[in-house]
Every structure is written in structure tokens, then in C-alpha cells.
CSV table of C-alpha atoms and ligand atoms in Angstrom, one decimal:
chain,number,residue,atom,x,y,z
A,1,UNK,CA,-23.9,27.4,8.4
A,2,UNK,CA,-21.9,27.3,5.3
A,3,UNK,CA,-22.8,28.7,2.1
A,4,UNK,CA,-22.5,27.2,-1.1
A,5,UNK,CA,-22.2,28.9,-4.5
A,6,UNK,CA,-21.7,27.9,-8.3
A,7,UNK,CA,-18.7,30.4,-9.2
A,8,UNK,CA,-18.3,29.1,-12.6
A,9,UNK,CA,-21.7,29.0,-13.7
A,10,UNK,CA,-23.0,32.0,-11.9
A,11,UNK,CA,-24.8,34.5,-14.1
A,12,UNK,CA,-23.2,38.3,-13.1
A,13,UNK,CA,-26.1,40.6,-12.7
A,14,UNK,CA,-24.9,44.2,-13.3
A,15,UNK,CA,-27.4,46.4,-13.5
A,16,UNK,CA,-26.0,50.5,-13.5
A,17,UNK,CA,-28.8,53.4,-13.3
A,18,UNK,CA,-30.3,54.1,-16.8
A,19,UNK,CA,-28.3,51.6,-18.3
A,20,UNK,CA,-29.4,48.4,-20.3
A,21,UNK,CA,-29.3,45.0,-18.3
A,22,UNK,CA,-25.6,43.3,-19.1
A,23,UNK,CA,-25.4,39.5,-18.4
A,24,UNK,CA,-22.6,38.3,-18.6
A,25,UNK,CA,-21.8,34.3,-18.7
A,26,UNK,CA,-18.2,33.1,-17.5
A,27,UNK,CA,-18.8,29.3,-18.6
A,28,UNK,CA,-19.9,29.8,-22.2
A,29,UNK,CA,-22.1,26.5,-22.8
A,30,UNK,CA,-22.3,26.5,-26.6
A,31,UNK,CA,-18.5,25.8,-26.6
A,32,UNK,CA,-18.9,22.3,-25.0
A,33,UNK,CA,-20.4,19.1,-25.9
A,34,UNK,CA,-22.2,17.4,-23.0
A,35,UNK,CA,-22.0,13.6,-22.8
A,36,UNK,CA,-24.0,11.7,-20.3
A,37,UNK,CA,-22.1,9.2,-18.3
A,38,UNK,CA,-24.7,8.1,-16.3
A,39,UNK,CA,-26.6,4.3,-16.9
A,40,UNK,CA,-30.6,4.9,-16.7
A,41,UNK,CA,-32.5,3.9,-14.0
A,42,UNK,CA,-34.7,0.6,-14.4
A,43,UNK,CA,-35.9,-3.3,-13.6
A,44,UNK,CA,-32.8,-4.0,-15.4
A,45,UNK,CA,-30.0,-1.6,-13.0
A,46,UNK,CA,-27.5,-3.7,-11.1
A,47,UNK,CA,-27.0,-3.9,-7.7
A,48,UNK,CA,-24.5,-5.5,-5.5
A,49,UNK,CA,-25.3,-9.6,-5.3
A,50,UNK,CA,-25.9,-8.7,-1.4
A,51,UNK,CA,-28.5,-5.9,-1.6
A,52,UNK,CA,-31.8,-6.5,-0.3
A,53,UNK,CA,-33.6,-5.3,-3.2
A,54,UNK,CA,-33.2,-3.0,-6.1
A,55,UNK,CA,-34.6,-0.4,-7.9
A,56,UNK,CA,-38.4,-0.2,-8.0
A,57,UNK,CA,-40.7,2.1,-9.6
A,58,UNK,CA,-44.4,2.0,-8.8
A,59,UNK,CA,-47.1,4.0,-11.0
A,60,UNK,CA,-49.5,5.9,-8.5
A,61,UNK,CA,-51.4,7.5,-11.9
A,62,UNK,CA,-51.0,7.5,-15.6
A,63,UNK,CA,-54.1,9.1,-17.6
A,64,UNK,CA,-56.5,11.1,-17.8
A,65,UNK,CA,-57.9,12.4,-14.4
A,66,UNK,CA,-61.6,13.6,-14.4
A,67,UNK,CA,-61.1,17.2,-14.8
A,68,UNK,CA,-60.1,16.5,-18.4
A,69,UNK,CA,-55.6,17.1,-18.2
A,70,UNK,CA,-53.5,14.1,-18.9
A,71,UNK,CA,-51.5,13.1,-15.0
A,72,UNK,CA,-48.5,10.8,-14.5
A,73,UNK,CA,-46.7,10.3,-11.7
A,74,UNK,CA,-44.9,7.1,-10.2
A,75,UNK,CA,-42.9,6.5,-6.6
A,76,UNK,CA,-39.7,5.1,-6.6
A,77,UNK,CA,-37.4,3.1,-4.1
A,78,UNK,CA,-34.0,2.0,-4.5
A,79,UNK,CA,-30.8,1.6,-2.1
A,80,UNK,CA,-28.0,4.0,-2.0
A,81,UNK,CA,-25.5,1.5,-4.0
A,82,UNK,CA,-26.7,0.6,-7.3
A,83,UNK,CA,-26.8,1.5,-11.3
A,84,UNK,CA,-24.5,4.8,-11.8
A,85,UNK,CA,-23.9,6.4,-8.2
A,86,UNK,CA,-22.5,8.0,-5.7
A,87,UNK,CA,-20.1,6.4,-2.4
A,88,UNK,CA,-19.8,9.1,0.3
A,89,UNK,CA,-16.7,8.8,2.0
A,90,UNK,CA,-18.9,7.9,5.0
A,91,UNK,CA,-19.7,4.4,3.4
A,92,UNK,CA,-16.2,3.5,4.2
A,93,UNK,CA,-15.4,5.5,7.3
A,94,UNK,CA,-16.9,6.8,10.3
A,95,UNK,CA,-17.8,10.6,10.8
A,96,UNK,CA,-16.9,11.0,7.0
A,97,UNK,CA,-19.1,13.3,4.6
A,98,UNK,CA,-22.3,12.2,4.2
A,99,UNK,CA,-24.0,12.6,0.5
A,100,UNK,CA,-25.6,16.0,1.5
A,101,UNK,CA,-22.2,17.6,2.7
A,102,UNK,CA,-19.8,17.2,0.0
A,103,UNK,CA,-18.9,20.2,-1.4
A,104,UNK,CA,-20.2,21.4,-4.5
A,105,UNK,CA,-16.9,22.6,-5.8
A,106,UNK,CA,-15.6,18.8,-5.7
A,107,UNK,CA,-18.6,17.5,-7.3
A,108,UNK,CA,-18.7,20.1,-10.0
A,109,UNK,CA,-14.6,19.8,-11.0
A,110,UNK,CA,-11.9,19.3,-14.1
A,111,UNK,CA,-11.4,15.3,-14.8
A,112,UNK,CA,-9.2,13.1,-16.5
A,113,UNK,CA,-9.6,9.9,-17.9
A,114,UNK,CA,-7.1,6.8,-17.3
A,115,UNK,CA,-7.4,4.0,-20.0
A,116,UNK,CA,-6.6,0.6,-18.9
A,117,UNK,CA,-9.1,-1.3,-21.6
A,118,UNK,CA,-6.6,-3.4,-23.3
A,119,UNK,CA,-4.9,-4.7,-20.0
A,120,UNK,CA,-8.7,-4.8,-18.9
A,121,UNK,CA,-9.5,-6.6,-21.7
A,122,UNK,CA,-6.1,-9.1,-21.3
A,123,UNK,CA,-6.8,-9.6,-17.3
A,124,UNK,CA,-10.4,-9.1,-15.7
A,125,UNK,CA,-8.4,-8.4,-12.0
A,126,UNK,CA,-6.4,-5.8,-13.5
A,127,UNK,CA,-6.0,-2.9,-11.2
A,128,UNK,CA,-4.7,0.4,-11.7
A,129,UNK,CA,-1.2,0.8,-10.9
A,130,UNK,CA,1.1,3.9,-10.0
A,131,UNK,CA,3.2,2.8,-13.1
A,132,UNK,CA,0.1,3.9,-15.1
A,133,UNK,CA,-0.5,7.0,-13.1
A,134,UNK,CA,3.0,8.0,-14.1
A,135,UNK,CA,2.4,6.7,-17.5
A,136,UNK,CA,-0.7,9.4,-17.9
A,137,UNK,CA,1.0,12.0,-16.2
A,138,UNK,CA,4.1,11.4,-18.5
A,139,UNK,CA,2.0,12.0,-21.4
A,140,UNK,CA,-0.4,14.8,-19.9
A,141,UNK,CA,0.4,16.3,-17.1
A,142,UNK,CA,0.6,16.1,-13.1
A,143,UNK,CA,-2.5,15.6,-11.9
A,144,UNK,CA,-4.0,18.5,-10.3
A,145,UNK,CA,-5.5,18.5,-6.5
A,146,UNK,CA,-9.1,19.0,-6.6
A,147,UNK,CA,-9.7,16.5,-10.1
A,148,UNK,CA,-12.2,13.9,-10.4
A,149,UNK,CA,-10.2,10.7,-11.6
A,150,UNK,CA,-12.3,8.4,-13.8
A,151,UNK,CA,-11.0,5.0,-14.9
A,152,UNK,CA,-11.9,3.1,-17.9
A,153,UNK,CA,-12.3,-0.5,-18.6
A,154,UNK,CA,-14.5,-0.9,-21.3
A,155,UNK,CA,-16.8,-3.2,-18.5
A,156,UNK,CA,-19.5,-0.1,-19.5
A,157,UNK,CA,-20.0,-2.1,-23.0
A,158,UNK,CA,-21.2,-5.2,-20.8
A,159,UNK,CA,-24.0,-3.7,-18.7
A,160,UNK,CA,-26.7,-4.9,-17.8
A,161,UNK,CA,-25.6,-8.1,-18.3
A,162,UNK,CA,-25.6,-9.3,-14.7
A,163,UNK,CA,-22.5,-12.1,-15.6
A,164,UNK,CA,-20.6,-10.4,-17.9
A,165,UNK,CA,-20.3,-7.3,-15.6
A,166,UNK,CA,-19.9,-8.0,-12.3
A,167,UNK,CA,-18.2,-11.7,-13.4
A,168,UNK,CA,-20.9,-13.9,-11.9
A,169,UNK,CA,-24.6,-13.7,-11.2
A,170,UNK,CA,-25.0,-16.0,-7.9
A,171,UNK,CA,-27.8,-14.6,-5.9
A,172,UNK,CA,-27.2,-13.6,-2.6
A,173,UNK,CA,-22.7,-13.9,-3.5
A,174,UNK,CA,-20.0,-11.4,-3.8
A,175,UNK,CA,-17.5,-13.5,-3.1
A,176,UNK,CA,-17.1,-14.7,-6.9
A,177,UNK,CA,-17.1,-11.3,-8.6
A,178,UNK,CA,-14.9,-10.5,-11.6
A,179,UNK,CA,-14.0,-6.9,-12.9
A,180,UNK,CA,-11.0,-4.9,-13.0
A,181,UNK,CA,-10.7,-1.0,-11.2
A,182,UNK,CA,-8.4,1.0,-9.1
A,183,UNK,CA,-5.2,-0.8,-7.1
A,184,UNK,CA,-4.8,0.1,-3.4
A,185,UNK,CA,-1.6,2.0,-4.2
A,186,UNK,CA,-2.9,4.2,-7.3
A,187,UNK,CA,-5.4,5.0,-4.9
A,188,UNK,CA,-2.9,6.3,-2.3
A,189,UNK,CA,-1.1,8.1,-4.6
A,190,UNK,CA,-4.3,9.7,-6.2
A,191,UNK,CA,-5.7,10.0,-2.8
A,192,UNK,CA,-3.0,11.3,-0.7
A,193,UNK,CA,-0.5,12.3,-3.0
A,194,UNK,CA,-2.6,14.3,-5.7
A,195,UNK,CA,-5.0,15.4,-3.5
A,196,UNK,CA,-8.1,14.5,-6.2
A,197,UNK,CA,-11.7,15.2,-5.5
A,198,UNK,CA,-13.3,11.9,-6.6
A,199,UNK,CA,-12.2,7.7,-7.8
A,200,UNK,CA,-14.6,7.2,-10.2
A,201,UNK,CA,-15.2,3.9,-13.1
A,202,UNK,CA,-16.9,2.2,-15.3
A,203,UNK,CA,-17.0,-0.8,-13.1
A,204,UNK,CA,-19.5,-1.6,-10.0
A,205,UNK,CA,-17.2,-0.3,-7.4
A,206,UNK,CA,-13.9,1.5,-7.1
A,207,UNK,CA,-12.1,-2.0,-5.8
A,208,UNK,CA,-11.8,-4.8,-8.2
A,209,UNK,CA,-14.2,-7.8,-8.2
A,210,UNK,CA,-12.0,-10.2,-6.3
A,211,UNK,CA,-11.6,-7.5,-3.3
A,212,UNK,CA,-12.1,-8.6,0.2
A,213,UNK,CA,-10.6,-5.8,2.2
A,214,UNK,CA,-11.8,-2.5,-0.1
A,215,UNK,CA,-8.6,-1.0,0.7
A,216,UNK,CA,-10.0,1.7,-2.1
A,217,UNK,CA,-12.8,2.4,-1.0
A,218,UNK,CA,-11.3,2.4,2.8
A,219,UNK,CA,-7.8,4.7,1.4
A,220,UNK,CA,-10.4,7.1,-0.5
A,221,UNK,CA,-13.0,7.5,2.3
A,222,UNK,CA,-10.3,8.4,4.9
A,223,UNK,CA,-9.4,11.6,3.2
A,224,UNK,CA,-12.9,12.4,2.2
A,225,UNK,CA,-12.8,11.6,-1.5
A,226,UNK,CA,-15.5,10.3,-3.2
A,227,UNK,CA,-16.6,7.8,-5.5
A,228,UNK,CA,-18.4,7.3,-8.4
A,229,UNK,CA,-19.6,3.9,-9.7
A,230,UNK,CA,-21.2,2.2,-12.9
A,231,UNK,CA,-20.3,5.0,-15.0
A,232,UNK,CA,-20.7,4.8,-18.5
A,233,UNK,CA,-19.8,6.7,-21.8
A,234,UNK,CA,-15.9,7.0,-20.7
A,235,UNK,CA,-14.8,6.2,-24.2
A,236,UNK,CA,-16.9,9.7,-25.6
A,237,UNK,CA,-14.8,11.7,-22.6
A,238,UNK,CA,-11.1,12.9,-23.5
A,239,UNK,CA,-8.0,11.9,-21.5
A,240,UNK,CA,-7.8,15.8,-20.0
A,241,UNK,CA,-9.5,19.0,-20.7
A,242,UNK,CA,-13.5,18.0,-18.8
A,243,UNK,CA,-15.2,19.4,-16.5
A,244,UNK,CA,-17.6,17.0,-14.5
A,245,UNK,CA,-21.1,17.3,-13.0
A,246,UNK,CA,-21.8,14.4,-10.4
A,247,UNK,CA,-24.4,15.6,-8.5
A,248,UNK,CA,-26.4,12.9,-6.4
A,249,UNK,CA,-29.1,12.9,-4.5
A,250,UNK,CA,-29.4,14.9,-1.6
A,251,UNK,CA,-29.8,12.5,1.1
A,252,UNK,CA,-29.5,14.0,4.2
A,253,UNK,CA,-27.0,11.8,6.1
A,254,UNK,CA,-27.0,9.5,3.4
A,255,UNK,CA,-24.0,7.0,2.2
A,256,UNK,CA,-24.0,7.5,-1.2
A,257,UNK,CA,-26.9,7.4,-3.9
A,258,UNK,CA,-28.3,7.6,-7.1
A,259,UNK,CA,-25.9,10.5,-9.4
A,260,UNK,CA,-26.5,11.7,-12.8
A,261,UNK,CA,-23.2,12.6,-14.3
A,262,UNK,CA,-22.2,14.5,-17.0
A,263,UNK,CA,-19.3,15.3,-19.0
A,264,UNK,CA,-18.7,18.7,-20.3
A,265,UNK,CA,-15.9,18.0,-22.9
A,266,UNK,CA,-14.6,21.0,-25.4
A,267,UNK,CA,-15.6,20.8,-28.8
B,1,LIG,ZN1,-21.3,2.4,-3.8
């Protein structure tokens, strides 16, 4: 058994004899702005051209039941990899963390944000290199062990247009796929140099459209990083200074799933 806490948003109790209740709150919530980085869930989400199906929601009541109180309530089905979610490193490697045993303290973690959008925009197979990890870390900073790395494109502004995001919209084809993300040796470096928690973008998968290998996904899973996928909102999230909330989930044994994300950025 292992047990997980929240240290940083646990609320200290401290309650002396005769005295008044004290609460006292270490993460102080009204001095951060939270922005949503996560795409909503609908007949609309994108999934990989492979995937057998997408998402599905099916209404089992909406109305008014005969005792007189209004009742909703719908099922839903959907596979691991689609819309904004989460790749265990198990997708990509065997006996690898599975969705329900990443630790909180990785999902919950500081962040920086890498902006690639005008070569992006200049060359839809761009991919991160180490030239613009050192780049960003010239300007702010080593990055720290422990961060969640989030790349932006811009590809975010295209969704949910099937062609414009992924680069082509043949059914059943993932062989003609066009979008730009990490390169295999930023990922190394982040991965096994930085020691980050997470690869996360604002494209449909942490290797770039024209990827046949996912050496990304393959470099990341090996050391138990995670990713993050179809992120949106990246332009509303500073370079440094976040704290991210991924949380998906909690499929037991799962490869990765559906993740809402959130930002907390200081105001
Ligand atoms: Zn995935």
C-alpha cells in the first residue's frame, strides 16, 4: 500500500483545548487565475483515424420522473486516446504505470510553456529541438525535475476541424497525418536529462503527424513520464510560474484516458 496525499492543497486542522478552530490554507486560491486547458467532450472530439469508435454519450433519462423532481442522467463510452487526455507510460512500454498509478505529485506539478507557433506556423513537421530547449532555458531558467513540459503550436485554434488538425481526414489512415510536436532528442533531453514529470501539447499526440516509430512517446514511456494530448488554451498559460492539474480518469490498469486540465497561473 502506498499512500497518497495533497501537501499543497491540504487544509491544516489545528484545533488546541478551548481555543477557536484556526485553518490555515498553504495554496491561497484567490491569488491565481484558473484557465482550463482541456477541449470538451462531444460528437465532435477527435480521435486517432485508427480508433474503432469515438466518444458516445447515450441519454438513459431527461425529465420529469413521476414523483414530481426533474432527473437526468446519460452513459458514456469512449476509448482511452481521444479529445484532451492522458498517455500512461504503459501505452508505450511494458510494465510501465498504468493511469491509476501515477503519482499524484507528478500530475499535480509547476509547468512551463515552450512556444514554437511561428516555426509551427512556417513548417507543419516542425518538431521541438534541444536548440529551443536551450533557447527557453537561456531566457528562463533550467528546467527543473519534476515539471510538466507543455508545447505550443497554435494547432489548438484548428480543432475540431478533423483536416486542419490532424492534416488529413482519411478514414481508417494515419499514415498521412500532418502536425508539428516534440522531436526525439528534446524529448531525451527533457526526459532523461531534466528529469520532467509530463510531455504535454496542443497537438494529437506528443510525436509529430508524419511519425512512424513514436520515438516520443517510446523515450517518454521508458522513464515513466507521461503525456498529455489535445490540450488547448496554451496561449492564456505563461512561459514559467504554473502550476498544473491533469488529473484523468482513474482507470484501474488503464493506458491513458480522458483528463481535465487546468492551469493555475498567478495573477
Ligand atoms: Zn494518447
Amino acid at each position: 500500500m502506498h499512500h497518497q496525499v495533497l501537501p499543497s492543497v491540504v487544509l491544516l486542522l489545528v484545533v488546541a483545548a478551548g481555543a477557536p478552530v484556526l485553518y490555515a490554507q498553504p495554496v491561497d486560491l484567490s491569488r491565481v487565475r484558473m484557465v482550463d486547458l482541456t477541449h470538451a467532450f462531444d460528437s465532435a472530439t477527435l480521435y486517432w483515424p485508427t480508433s474503432p469508435s469515438g466518444f458516445e454519450l447515450e441519454r438513459l433519462a431527461f425529465g420529469r420522473t413521476e414523483g414530481g423532481w426533474f432527473y437526468s442522467a446519460n452513459a458514456f463510452s469512449s476509448p482511452e486516446h481521444g479529445g484532451t487526455h492522458l498517455d500512461a507510460p504503459i501505452h508505450f512500454a511494458e510494465n510501465r504505470l498504468t493511469n491509476d498509478r501515477i503519482p499524484l505529485e507528478r500530475l499535480i506539478a509547476p509547468a512551463v510553456v515552450i512556444d514554437v507557433t511561428a516555426k509551427a506556423s512556417a513548417d507543419p513537421d516542425y518538431r521541438l529541438t534541444p536548440g529551443d530547449v536551450a533557447a527557453f532555458e537561456g531566457q528562463h531558467g533550467r528546467i527543473a525535475a519534476g515539471t510538466i513540459v507543455l508545447l505550443r503550436t497554435g494547432w489548438s485554434a484548428r480543432w475540431p476541424d478533423r483536416k486542419a488538425y490532424l492534416g488529413d481526414d482519411t478514414p481508417g489512415d494515419a499514415s498521412k497525418l500532418r502536425f508539428p510536436s516534440f522531436g526525439a532528442e528534446a524529448a531525451r533531453l527533457l526526459v532523461e536529462e531534466r528529469g520532467v514529470a509530463a510531455l504535454g501539447c496542443d497537438v494529437a499526440s506528443i510525436d509529430y503527424g508524419q511519425s512512424t516509430d513514436f520515438m516520443v512517446h517510446r523515450i517518454a514511456a521508458e522513464r515513466d513520464v507521461y503525456g498529455l494530448e489535445n490540450l488547448t488554451s496554451l496561449d492564456d498559460v505563461p512561459a514559467t510560474g504554473a502550476t498544473v492539474i491533469a488529473l484523468p480518469m482513474k482507470i484501474a490498469g488503464g493506458s491513458g484516458g480522458p483528463v481535465r486540465v487546468v492551469a493555475l497561473v498567478p495573477r
